[in-house]
Amino acid sequence: MKLINETNGYILADQVRIADNFFARLKGLLGTALLPPGHCLVIRPCNSVHTFGMRYPIDVLFVSKDDVVLEKVSKMQSGKIAAKKGSSYVIELPAGGAEPANAGDKLVFKR
């Protein structure tokens, strides 16, 4: 599955992993050595994330139920917390991977 920024046509990720149950959401990216370019983790439902125990920085997109980016957090370092009220789900990307996305952009998932 691909994650595409429909607003500008940019492919944000061509390898999308979904964490939509309790255990997958709880684990998230913990225990991974890195998130390769072109990969992302979608956590739903979700309106806050933390990077405690993470070994590398990530970009985070907070997204509405209508698939519109509400907020972008770039290069979130280990030991941080970020949240966005009204967010339906979160997309975690490698640091720099969310650069082509901005608040207000519409996202789409395609197979």
PDB file of N, CA and C in Angstrom:
ATOM      1  N   MET A   1       0.842  -1.175   0.000  1.00  0.00           N
ATOM      2  CA  MET A   1       0.000   0.000   0.000  1.00  0.00           C
ATOM      3  C   MET A   1       0.887   1.238   0.000  1.00  0.00           C
ATOM      4  N   LYS A   2       0.445   2.286  -0.705  1.00  0.00           N
ATOM      5  CA  LYS A   2       1.175   3.543  -0.769  1.00  0.00           C
ATOM      6  C   LYS A   2       0.419   4.629  -0.022  1.00  0.00           C
ATOM      7  N   LEU A   3       1.184   5.548   0.539  1.00  0.00           N
ATOM      8  CA  LEU A   3       0.641   6.748   1.155  1.00  0.00           C
ATOM      9  C   LEU A   3       1.020   7.914   0.261  1.00  0.00           C
ATOM     10  N   ILE A   4      -0.002   8.591  -0.269  1.00  0.00           N
ATOM     11  CA  ILE A   4       0.230   9.665  -1.231  1.00  0.00           C
ATOM     12  C   ILE A   4      -0.351  10.972  -0.699  1.00  0.00           C
ATOM     13  N   ASN A   5       0.423  12.031  -0.832  1.00  0.00           N
ATOM     14  CA  ASN A   5      -0.070  13.369  -0.545  1.00  0.00           C
ATOM     15  C   ASN A   5      -0.854  13.793  -1.780  1.00  0.00           C
ATOM     16  N   GLU A   6      -2.175  13.722  -1.695  1.00  0.00           N
ATOM     17  CA  GLU A   6      -3.028  14.026  -2.845  1.00  0.00           C
ATOM     18  C   GLU A   6      -2.936  15.493  -3.254  1.00  0.00           C
ATOM     19  N   THR A   7      -2.589  16.351  -2.319  1.00  0.00           N
ATOM     20  CA  THR A   7      -2.489  17.780  -2.603  1.00  0.00           C
ATOM     21  C   THR A   7      -1.372  18.090  -3.593  1.00  0.00           C
ATOM     22  N   ASN A   8      -0.222  17.426  -3.445  1.00  0.00           N
ATOM     23  CA  ASN A   8       0.902  17.717  -4.342  1.00  0.00           C
ATOM     24  C   ASN A   8       1.375  16.501  -5.149  1.00  0.00           C
ATOM     25  N   GLY A   9       0.729  15.343  -4.967  1.00  0.00           N
ATOM     26  CA  GLY A   9       1.062  14.150  -5.734  1.00  0.00           C
ATOM     27  C   GLY A   9       2.287  13.394  -5.254  1.00  0.00           C
ATOM     28  N   TYR A  10       2.888  13.825  -4.160  1.00  0.00           N
ATOM     29  CA  TYR A  10       4.119  13.197  -3.665  1.00  0.00           C
ATOM     30  C   TYR A  10       3.803  11.884  -2.944  1.00  0.00           C
ATOM     31  N   ILE A  11       4.566  10.837  -3.256  1.00  0.00           N
ATOM     32  CA  ILE A  11       4.441   9.561  -2.549  1.00  0.00           C
ATOM     33  C   ILE A  11       5.265   9.655  -1.271  1.00  0.00           C
ATOM     34  N   LEU A  12       4.569   9.688  -0.136  1.00  0.00           N
ATOM     35  CA  LEU A  12       5.257   9.783   1.150  1.00  0.00           C
ATOM     36  C   LEU A  12       5.851   8.445   1.572  1.00  0.00           C
ATOM     37  N   ALA A  13       5.176   7.349   1.234  1.00  0.00           N
ATOM     38  CA  ALA A  13       5.664   6.006   1.584  1.00  0.00           C
ATOM     39  C   ALA A  13       5.070   4.992   0.622  1.00  0.00           C
ATOM     40  N   ASP A  14       5.879   4.010   0.267  1.00  0.00           N
ATOM     41  CA  ASP A  14       5.358   2.920  -0.570  1.00  0.00           C
ATOM     42  C   ASP A  14       5.272   1.606   0.202  1.00  0.00           C
ATOM     43  N   GLN A  15       5.625   1.658   1.477  1.00  0.00           N
ATOM     44  CA  GLN A  15       5.498   0.516   2.384  1.00  0.00           C
ATOM     45  C   GLN A  15       4.798   1.009   3.649  1.00  0.00           C
ATOM     46  N   VAL A  16       3.504   0.723   3.750  1.00  0.00           N
ATOM     47  CA  VAL A  16       2.693   1.219   4.857  1.00  0.00           C
ATOM     48  C   VAL A  16       2.352   0.068   5.788  1.00  0.00           C
ATOM     49  N   ARG A  17       2.659   0.240   7.066  1.00  0.00           N
ATOM     50  CA  ARG A  17       2.268  -0.738   8.089  1.00  0.00           C
ATOM     51  C   ARG A  17       1.193  -0.092   8.955  1.00  0.00           C
ATOM     52  N   ILE A  18       0.157  -0.842   9.261  1.00  0.00           N
ATOM     53  CA  ILE A  18      -0.957  -0.333  10.053  1.00  0.00           C
ATOM     54  C   ILE A  18      -0.910  -0.950  11.455  1.00  0.00           C
ATOM     55  N   ALA A  19      -1.016  -0.105  12.464  1.00  0.00           N
ATOM     56  CA  ALA A  19      -1.126  -0.563  13.854  1.00  0.00           C
ATOM     57  C   ALA A  19      -2.510  -0.133  14.326  1.00  0.00           C
ATOM     58  N   ASP A  20      -3.452  -1.078  14.289  1.00  0.00           N
ATOM     59  CA  ASP A  20      -4.828  -0.722  14.615  1.00  0.00           C
ATOM     60  C   ASP A  20      -5.446  -1.602  15.694  1.00  0.00           C
ATOM     61  N   ASN A  21      -4.585  -2.325  16.419  1.00  0.00           N
ATOM     62  CA  ASN A  21      -5.088  -3.056  17.583  1.00  0.00           C
ATOM     63  C   ASN A  21      -4.213  -2.681  18.782  1.00  0.00           C
ATOM     64  N   PHE A  22      -4.676  -3.038  19.961  1.00  0.00           N
ATOM     65  CA  PHE A  22      -4.020  -2.606  21.189  1.00  0.00           C
ATOM     66  C   PHE A  22      -2.528  -2.920  21.208  1.00  0.00           C
ATOM     67  N   PHE A  23      -2.160  -4.161  20.917  1.00  0.00           N
ATOM     68  CA  PHE A  23      -0.760  -4.554  21.035  1.00  0.00           C
ATOM     69  C   PHE A  23       0.116  -3.916  19.956  1.00  0.00           C
ATOM     70  N   ALA A  24      -0.382  -3.832  18.732  1.00  0.00           N
ATOM     71  CA  ALA A  24       0.388  -3.197  17.660  1.00  0.00           C
ATOM     72  C   ALA A  24       0.586  -1.709  17.948  1.00  0.00           C
ATOM     73  N   ARG A  25      -0.459  -1.049  18.459  1.00  0.00           N
ATOM     74  CA  ARG A  25      -0.350   0.364  18.798  1.00  0.00           C
ATOM     75  C   ARG A  25       0.595   0.562  19.974  1.00  0.00           C
ATOM     76  N   LEU A  26       0.550  -0.336  20.941  1.00  0.00           N
ATOM     77  CA  LEU A  26       1.415  -0.249  22.112  1.00  0.00           C
ATOM     78  C   LEU A  26       2.888  -0.383  21.709  1.00  0.00           C
ATOM     79  N   LYS A  27       3.198  -1.324  20.837  1.00  0.00           N
ATOM     80  CA  LYS A  27       4.575  -1.559  20.409  1.00  0.00           C
ATOM     81  C   LYS A  27       5.067  -0.464  19.465  1.00  0.00           C
ATOM     82  N   GLY A  28       4.240  -0.097  18.496  1.00  0.00           N
ATOM     83  CA  GLY A  28       4.648   0.926  17.538  1.00  0.00           C
ATOM     84  C   GLY A  28       5.983   0.598  16.901  1.00  0.00           C
ATOM     85  N   LEU A  29       6.917   1.544  16.961  1.00  0.00           N
ATOM     86  CA  LEU A  29       8.250   1.348  16.388  1.00  0.00           C
ATOM     87  C   LEU A  29       9.290   0.956  17.434  1.00  0.00           C
ATOM     88  N   LEU A  30       8.854   0.765  18.683  1.00  0.00           N
ATOM     89  CA  LEU A  30       9.807   0.396  19.728  1.00  0.00           C
ATOM     90  C   LEU A  30      10.510  -0.914  19.378  1.00  0.00           C
ATOM     91  N   GLY A  31      11.787  -0.948  19.614  1.00  0.00           N
ATOM     92  CA  GLY A  31      12.571  -2.145  19.344  1.00  0.00           C
ATOM     93  C   GLY A  31      13.107  -2.218  17.929  1.00  0.00           C
ATOM     94  N   THR A  32      12.778  -1.235  17.091  1.00  0.00           N
ATOM     95  CA  THR A  32      13.306  -1.235  15.730  1.00  0.00           C
ATOM     96  C   THR A  32      14.595  -0.424  15.685  1.00  0.00           C
ATOM     97  N   ALA A  33      15.501  -0.822  14.823  1.00  0.00           N
ATOM     98  CA  ALA A  33      16.783  -0.126  14.701  1.00  0.00           C
ATOM     99  C   ALA A  33      16.658   1.123  13.838  1.00  0.00           C
ATOM    100  N   LEU A  34      15.710   1.114  12.908  1.00  0.00           N
ATOM    101  CA  LEU A  34      15.464   2.271  12.059  1.00  0.00           C
ATOM    102  C   LEU A  34      14.166   2.065  11.293  1.00  0.00           C
ATOM    103  N   LEU A  35      13.645   3.151  10.759  1.00  0.00           N
ATOM    104  CA  LEU A  35      12.501   3.115   9.864  1.00  0.00           C
ATOM    105  C   LEU A  35      13.050   3.497   8.500  1.00  0.00           C
ATOM    106  N   PRO A  36      13.129   2.533   7.567  1.00  0.00           N
ATOM    107  CA  PRO A  36      13.774   2.814   6.275  1.00  0.00           C
ATOM    108  C   PRO A  36      13.030   3.876   5.463  1.00  0.00           C
ATOM    109  N   PRO A  37      13.737   4.577   4.604  1.00  0.00           N
ATOM    110  CA  PRO A  37      13.077   5.527   3.703  1.00  0.00           C
ATOM    111  C   PRO A  37      11.986   4.804   2.905  1.00  0.00           C
ATOM    112  N   GLY A  38      10.872   5.484   2.721  1.00  0.00           N
ATOM    113  CA  GLY A  38       9.764   4.898   1.971  1.00  0.00           C
ATOM    114  C   GLY A  38       8.817   4.074   2.816  1.00  0.00           C
ATOM    115  N   HIS A  39       9.111   3.922   4.105  1.00  0.00           N
ATOM    116  CA  HIS A  39       8.253   3.160   5.009  1.00  0.00           C
ATOM    117  C   HIS A  39       7.552   4.118   5.963  1.00  0.00           C
ATOM    118  N   CYS A  40       6.391   3.675   6.477  1.00  0.00           N
ATOM    119  CA  CYS A  40       5.708   4.438   7.514  1.00  0.00           C
ATOM    120  C   CYS A  40       4.866   3.505   8.368  1.00  0.00           C
ATOM    121  N   LEU A  41       4.522   3.997   9.546  1.00  0.00           N
ATOM    122  CA  LEU A  41       3.624   3.291  10.443  1.00  0.00           C
ATOM    123  C   LEU A  41       2.420   4.190  10.674  1.00  0.00           C
ATOM    124  N   VAL A  42       1.223   3.644  10.430  1.00  0.00           N
ATOM    125  CA  VAL A  42      -0.025   4.353  10.674  1.00  0.00           C
ATOM    126  C   VAL A  42      -0.618   3.787  11.962  1.00  0.00           C
ATOM    127  N   ILE A  43      -0.844   4.652  12.939  1.00  0.00           N
ATOM    128  CA  ILE A  43      -1.389   4.230  14.224  1.00  0.00           C
ATOM    129  C   ILE A  43      -2.798   4.809  14.339  1.00  0.00           C
ATOM    130  N   ARG A  44      -3.781   3.897  14.416  1.00  0.00           N
ATOM    131  CA  ARG A  44      -5.174   4.360  14.530  1.00  0.00           C
ATOM    132  C   ARG A  44      -5.975   3.493  15.467  1.00  0.00           C
ATOM    133  N   PRO A  45      -6.840   4.090  16.259  1.00  0.00           N
ATOM    134  CA  PRO A  45      -6.961   5.534  16.481  1.00  0.00           C
ATOM    135  C   PRO A  45      -5.792   6.041  17.321  1.00  0.00           C
ATOM    136  N   CYS A  46      -5.489   7.327  17.167  1.00  0.00           N
ATOM    137  CA  CYS A  46      -4.354   7.888  17.899  1.00  0.00           C
ATOM    138  C   CYS A  46      -4.358   9.410  17.775  1.00  0.00           C
ATOM    139  N   ASN A  47      -4.092  10.080  18.896  1.00  0.00           N
ATOM    140  CA  ASN A  47      -3.927  11.535  18.846  1.00  0.00           C
ATOM    141  C   ASN A  47      -2.699  12.003  19.625  1.00  0.00           C
ATOM    142  N   SER A  48      -1.878  11.033  20.091  1.00  0.00           N
ATOM    143  CA  SER A  48      -0.630  11.392  20.761  1.00  0.00           C
ATOM    144  C   SER A  48       0.375  10.253  20.604  1.00  0.00           C
ATOM    145  N   VAL A  49       1.645  10.625  20.578  1.00  0.00           N
ATOM    146  CA  VAL A  49       2.722   9.641  20.457  1.00  0.00           C
ATOM    147  C   VAL A  49       3.867  10.041  21.385  1.00  0.00           C
ATOM    148  N   HIS A  50       4.717   9.067  21.668  1.00  0.00           N
ATOM    149  CA  HIS A  50       5.937   9.352  22.426  1.00  0.00           C
ATOM    150  C   HIS A  50       7.092   8.638  21.738  1.00  0.00           C
ATOM    151  N   THR A  51       8.285   9.101  22.052  1.00  0.00           N
ATOM    152  CA  THR A  51       9.488   8.473  21.483  1.00  0.00           C
ATOM    153  C   THR A  51      10.420   7.968  22.579  1.00  0.00           C
ATOM    154  N   PHE A  52       9.862   7.655  23.736  1.00  0.00           N
ATOM    155  CA  PHE A  52      10.680   7.073  24.801  1.00  0.00           C
ATOM    156  C   PHE A  52      11.185   5.713  24.338  1.00  0.00           C
ATOM    157  N   GLY A  53      12.477   5.487  24.443  1.00  0.00           N
ATOM    158  CA  GLY A  53      13.066   4.216  24.031  1.00  0.00           C
ATOM    159  C   GLY A  53      13.395   4.128  22.548  1.00  0.00           C
ATOM    160  N   MET A  54      13.074   5.164  21.786  1.00  0.00           N
ATOM    161  CA  MET A  54      13.385   5.152  20.347  1.00  0.00           C
ATOM    162  C   MET A  54      14.878   5.407  20.149  1.00  0.00           C
ATOM    163  N   ARG A  55      15.419   4.793  19.116  1.00  0.00           N
ATOM    164  CA  ARG A  55      16.855   4.914  18.834  1.00  0.00           C
ATOM    165  C   ARG A  55      17.155   5.931  17.736  1.00  0.00           C
ATOM    166  N   TYR A  56      16.116   6.504  17.146  1.00  0.00           N
ATOM    167  CA  TYR A  56      16.309   7.400  16.010  1.00  0.00           C
ATOM    168  C   TYR A  56      15.157   8.401  15.960  1.00  0.00           C
ATOM    169  N   PRO A  57      15.382   9.563  15.345  1.00  0.00           N
ATOM    170  CA  PRO A  57      14.307  10.551  15.231  1.00  0.00           C
ATOM    171  C   PRO A  57      13.303  10.139  14.141  1.00  0.00           C
ATOM    172  N   ILE A  58      12.073  10.628  14.287  1.00  0.00           N
ATOM    173  CA  ILE A  58      11.028  10.355  13.300  1.00  0.00           C
ATOM    174  C   ILE A  58      10.264  11.639  13.001  1.00  0.00           C
ATOM    175  N   ASP A  59       9.572  11.644  11.867  1.00  0.00           N
ATOM    176  CA  ASP A  59       8.602  12.684  11.551  1.00  0.00           C
ATOM    177  C   ASP A  59       7.226  12.123  11.889  1.00  0.00           C
ATOM    178  N   VAL A  60       6.346  12.982  12.362  1.00  0.00           N
ATOM    179  CA  VAL A  60       5.008  12.554  12.763  1.00  0.00           C
ATOM    180  C   VAL A  60       3.978  13.462  12.105  1.00  0.00           C
ATOM    181  N   LEU A  61       2.969  12.844  11.502  1.00  0.00           N
ATOM    182  CA  LEU A  61       1.827  13.579  10.960  1.00  0.00           C
ATOM    183  C   LEU A  61       0.592  13.234  11.771  1.00  0.00           C
ATOM    184  N   PHE A  62      -0.079  14.241  12.285  1.00  0.00           N
ATOM    185  CA  PHE A  62      -1.368  14.056  12.946  1.00  0.00           C
ATOM    186  C   PHE A  62      -2.434  14.315  11.900  1.00  0.00           C
ATOM    187  N   VAL A  63      -3.362  13.359  11.741  1.00  0.00           N
ATOM    188  CA  VAL A  63      -4.290  13.402  10.615  1.00  0.00           C
ATOM    189  C   VAL A  63      -5.740  13.297  11.102  1.00  0.00           C
ATOM    190  N   SER A  64      -6.629  14.034  10.460  1.00  0.00           N
ATOM    191  CA  SER A  64      -8.051  14.037  10.804  1.00  0.00           C
ATOM    192  C   SER A  64      -8.749  12.799  10.242  1.00  0.00           C
ATOM    193  N   LYS A  65      -9.982  12.589  10.656  1.00  0.00           N
ATOM    194  CA  LYS A  65     -10.766  11.457  10.135  1.00  0.00           C
ATOM    195  C   LYS A  65     -11.031  11.615   8.646  1.00  0.00           C
ATOM    196  N   ASP A  66     -10.899  12.833   8.123  1.00  0.00           N
ATOM    197  CA  ASP A  66     -11.087  13.108   6.700  1.00  0.00           C
ATOM    198  C   ASP A  66      -9.769  13.031   5.925  1.00  0.00           C
ATOM    199  N   ASP A  67      -8.723  12.500   6.564  1.00  0.00           N
ATOM    200  CA  ASP A  67      -7.405  12.310   5.948  1.00  0.00           C
ATOM    201  C   ASP A  67      -6.703  13.623   5.587  1.00  0.00           C
ATOM    202  N   VAL A  68      -6.934  14.640   6.390  1.00  0.00           N
ATOM    203  CA  VAL A  68      -6.266  15.928   6.205  1.00  0.00           C
ATOM    204  C   VAL A  68      -5.224  16.092   7.309  1.00  0.00           C
ATOM    205  N   VAL A  69      -4.013  16.490   6.926  1.00  0.00           N
ATOM    206  CA  VAL A  69      -2.936  16.707   7.902  1.00  0.00           C
ATOM    207  C   VAL A  69      -3.309  17.895   8.787  1.00  0.00           C
ATOM    208  N   LEU A  70      -3.321  17.642  10.093  1.00  0.00           N
ATOM    209  CA  LEU A  70      -3.610  18.697  11.064  1.00  0.00           C
ATOM    210  C   LEU A  70      -2.335  19.369  11.554  1.00  0.00           C
ATOM    211  N   GLU A  71      -1.293  18.562  11.726  1.00  0.00           N
ATOM    212  CA  GLU A  71      -0.026  19.084  12.248  1.00  0.00           C
ATOM    213  C   GLU A  71       1.103  18.142  11.867  1.00  0.00           C
ATOM    214  N   LYS A  72       2.275  18.726  11.663  1.00  0.00           N
ATOM    215  CA  LYS A  72       3.481  17.950  11.362  1.00  0.00           C
ATOM    216  C   LYS A  72       4.526  18.241  12.422  1.00  0.00           C
ATOM    217  N   VAL A  73       5.140  17.178  12.945  1.00  0.00           N
ATOM    218  CA  VAL A  73       6.265  17.313  13.869  1.00  0.00           C
ATOM    219  C   VAL A  73       7.473  16.712  13.156  1.00  0.00           C
ATOM    220  N   SER A  74       8.475  17.536  12.920  1.00  0.00           N
ATOM    221  CA  SER A  74       9.655  17.094  12.174  1.00  0.00           C
ATOM    222  C   SER A  74      10.792  16.691  13.100  1.00  0.00           C
ATOM    223  N   LYS A  75      11.445  15.610  12.744  1.00  0.00           N
ATOM    224  CA  LYS A  75      12.650  15.141  13.446  1.00  0.00           C
ATOM    225  C   LYS A  75      12.460  15.067  14.949  1.00  0.00           C
ATOM    226  N   MET A  76      11.384  14.405  15.370  1.00  0.00           N
ATOM    227  CA  MET A  76      11.081  14.220  16.789  1.00  0.00           C
ATOM    228  C   MET A  76      12.124  13.296  17.405  1.00  0.00           C
ATOM    229  N   GLN A  77      12.855  13.811  18.370  1.00  0.00           N
ATOM    230  CA  GLN A  77      13.945  13.079  19.001  1.00  0.00           C
ATOM    231  C   GLN A  77      13.427  12.123  20.069  1.00  0.00           C
ATOM    232  N   SER A  78      14.275  11.215  20.505  1.00  0.00           N
ATOM    233  CA  SER A  78      13.954  10.270  21.569  1.00  0.00           C
ATOM    234  C   SER A  78      13.584  11.013  22.850  1.00  0.00           C
ATOM    235  N   GLY A  79      12.625  10.441  23.594  1.00  0.00           N
ATOM    236  CA  GLY A  79      12.239  10.991  24.881  1.00  0.00           C
ATOM    237  C   GLY A  79      11.237  12.129  24.824  1.00  0.00           C
ATOM    238  N   LYS A  80      10.564  12.310  23.708  1.00  0.00           N
ATOM    239  CA  LYS A  80       9.611  13.410  23.543  1.00  0.00           C
ATOM    240  C   LYS A  80       8.171  12.888  23.459  1.00  0.00           C
ATOM    241  N   ILE A  81       7.221  13.795  23.676  1.00  0.00           N
ATOM    242  CA  ILE A  81       5.794  13.512  23.553  1.00  0.00           C
ATOM    243  C   ILE A  81       5.197  14.575  22.637  1.00  0.00           C
ATOM    244  N   ALA A  82       4.287  14.144  21.752  1.00  0.00           N
ATOM    245  CA  ALA A  82       3.567  15.083  20.893  1.00  0.00           C
ATOM    246  C   ALA A  82       2.110  14.644  20.832  1.00  0.00           C
ATOM    247  N   ALA A  83       1.216  15.623  20.769  1.00  0.00           N
ATOM    248  CA  ALA A  83      -0.217  15.329  20.715  1.00  0.00           C
ATOM    249  C   ALA A  83      -0.923  16.406  19.906  1.00  0.00           C
ATOM    250  N   LYS A  84      -2.067  16.043  19.340  1.00  0.00           N
ATOM    251  CA  LYS A  84      -2.887  17.006  18.607  1.00  0.00           C
ATOM    252  C   LYS A  84      -4.348  16.654  18.815  1.00  0.00           C
ATOM    253  N   LYS A  85      -5.051  17.505  19.525  1.00  0.00           N
ATOM    254  CA  LYS A  85      -6.483  17.308  19.755  1.00  0.00           C
ATOM    255  C   LYS A  85      -7.203  17.282  18.408  1.00  0.00           C
ATOM    256  N   GLY A  86      -8.119  16.345  18.261  1.00  0.00           N
ATOM    257  CA  GLY A  86      -8.880  16.219  17.021  1.00  0.00           C
ATOM    258  C   GLY A  86      -8.263  15.281  16.010  1.00  0.00           C
ATOM    259  N   SER A  87      -7.060  14.798  16.305  1.00  0.00           N
ATOM    260  CA  SER A  87      -6.406  13.851  15.404  1.00  0.00           C
ATOM    261  C   SER A  87      -7.099  12.492  15.490  1.00  0.00           C
ATOM    262  N   SER A  88      -7.341  11.891  14.344  1.00  0.00           N
ATOM    263  CA  SER A  88      -7.959  10.570  14.279  1.00  0.00           C
ATOM    264  C   SER A  88      -6.899   9.472  14.239  1.00  0.00           C
ATOM    265  N   TYR A  89      -5.804   9.777  13.545  1.00  0.00           N
ATOM    266  CA  TYR A  89      -4.704   8.830  13.471  1.00  0.00           C
ATOM    267  C   TYR A  89      -3.390   9.566  13.269  1.00  0.00           C
ATOM    268  N   VAL A  90      -2.306   8.819  13.442  1.00  0.00           N
ATOM    269  CA  VAL A  90      -0.956   9.366  13.342  1.00  0.00           C
ATOM    270  C   VAL A  90      -0.168   8.551  12.328  1.00  0.00           C
ATOM    271  N   ILE A  91       0.677   9.236  11.577  1.00  0.00           N
ATOM    272  CA  ILE A  91       1.591   8.566  10.646  1.00  0.00           C
ATOM    273  C   ILE A  91       3.009   8.875  11.087  1.00  0.00           C
ATOM    274  N   GLU A  92       3.792   7.832  11.335  1.00  0.00           N
ATOM    275  CA  GLU A  92       5.197   7.992  11.700  1.00  0.00           C
ATOM    276  C   GLU A  92       6.046   7.630  10.488  1.00  0.00           C
ATOM    277  N   LEU A  93       6.953   8.529  10.145  1.00  0.00           N
ATOM    278  CA  LEU A  93       7.828   8.378   8.979  1.00  0.00           C
ATOM    279  C   LEU A  93       9.277   8.575   9.403  1.00  0.00           C
ATOM    280  N   PRO A  94      10.222   8.130   8.578  1.00  0.00           N
ATOM    281  CA  PRO A  94      11.630   8.418   8.885  1.00  0.00           C
ATOM    282  C   PRO A  94      11.844   9.930   8.959  1.00  0.00           C
ATOM    283  N   ALA A  95      12.805  10.378   9.741  1.00  0.00           N
ATOM    284  CA  ALA A  95      13.110  11.808   9.827  1.00  0.00           C
ATOM    285  C   ALA A  95      13.328  12.366   8.427  1.00  0.00           C
ATOM    286  N   GLY A  96      12.623  13.432   8.109  1.00  0.00           N
ATOM    287  CA  GLY A  96      12.685  14.042   6.777  1.00  0.00           C
ATOM    288  C   GLY A  96      11.635  13.497   5.825  1.00  0.00           C
ATOM    289  N   GLY A  97      11.026  12.375   6.162  1.00  0.00           N
ATOM    290  CA  GLY A  97      10.057  11.736   5.271  1.00  0.00           C
ATOM    291  C   GLY A  97       8.748  12.487   5.118  1.00  0.00           C
ATOM    292  N   ALA A  98       8.426  13.346   6.080  1.00  0.00           N
ATOM    293  CA  ALA A  98       7.180  14.113   6.012  1.00  0.00           C
ATOM    294  C   ALA A  98       7.403  15.506   5.432  1.00  0.00           C
ATOM    295  N   GLU A  99       8.620  15.781   4.964  1.00  0.00           N
ATOM    296  CA  GLU A  99       8.929  17.111   4.453  1.00  0.00           C
ATOM    297  C   GLU A  99       7.951  17.582   3.379  1.00  0.00           C
ATOM    298  N   PRO A 100       7.495  16.700   2.451  1.00  0.00           N
ATOM    299  CA  PRO A 100       6.567  17.167   1.410  1.00  0.00           C
ATOM    300  C   PRO A 100       5.107  17.282   1.874  1.00  0.00           C
ATOM    301  N   ALA A 101       4.852  17.181   3.164  1.00  0.00           N
ATOM    302  CA  ALA A 101       3.481  17.292   3.683  1.00  0.00           C
ATOM    303  C   ALA A 101       3.380  18.483   4.625  1.00  0.00           C
ATOM    304  N   ASN A 102       2.235  19.144   4.587  1.00  0.00           N
ATOM    305  CA  ASN A 102       2.000  20.297   5.445  1.00  0.00           C
ATOM    306  C   ASN A 102       0.573  20.274   5.964  1.00  0.00           C
ATOM    307  N   ALA A 103       0.330  21.010   7.021  1.00  0.00           N
ATOM    308  CA  ALA A 103      -1.029  21.130   7.550  1.00  0.00           C
ATOM    309  C   ALA A 103      -1.963  21.569   6.423  1.00  0.00           C
ATOM    310  N   GLY A 104      -3.097  20.889   6.338  1.00  0.00           N
ATOM    311  CA  GLY A 104      -4.080  21.201   5.295  1.00  0.00           C
ATOM    312  C   GLY A 104      -4.008  20.288   4.100  1.00  0.00           C
ATOM    313  N   ASP A 105      -2.906  19.544   3.948  1.00  0.00           N
ATOM    314  CA  ASP A 105      -2.778  18.620   2.821  1.00  0.00           C
ATOM    315  C   ASP A 105      -3.695  17.421   2.998  1.00  0.00           C
ATOM    316  N   LYS A 106      -4.244  16.940   1.893  1.00  0.00           N
ATOM    317  CA  LYS A 106      -5.109  15.754   1.882  1.00  0.00           C
ATOM    318  C   LYS A 106      -4.255  14.549   1.535  1.00  0.00           C
ATOM    319  N   LEU A 107      -4.405  13.477   2.328  1.00  0.00           N
ATOM    320  CA  LEU A 107      -3.662  12.236   2.113  1.00  0.00           C
ATOM    321  C   LEU A 107      -4.593  11.165   1.586  1.00  0.00           C
ATOM    322  N   VAL A 108      -4.018  10.195   0.865  1.00  0.00           N
ATOM    323  CA  VAL A 108      -4.792   9.072   0.363  1.00  0.00           C
ATOM    324  C   VAL A 108      -3.913   7.825   0.411  1.00  0.00           C
ATOM    325  N   PHE A 109      -4.543   6.694   0.714  1.00  0.00           N
ATOM    326  CA  PHE A 109      -3.874   5.388   0.703  1.00  0.00           C
ATOM    327  C   PHE A 109      -4.324   4.648  -0.543  1.00  0.00           C
ATOM    328  N   LYS A 110      -3.367   4.110  -1.315  1.00  0.00           N
ATOM    329  CA  LYS A 110      -3.697   3.366  -2.523  1.00  0.00           C
ATOM    330  C   LYS A 110      -2.931   2.063  -2.565  1.00  0.00           C
ATOM    331  N   ARG A 111      -3.590   1.033  -3.049  1.00  0.00           N
ATOM    332  CA  ARG A 111      -2.937  -0.272  -3.220  1.00  0.00           C
ATOM    333  C   ARG A 111      -2.247  -0.341  -4.541  1.00  0.00           C
TER     334      ARG A 111
END
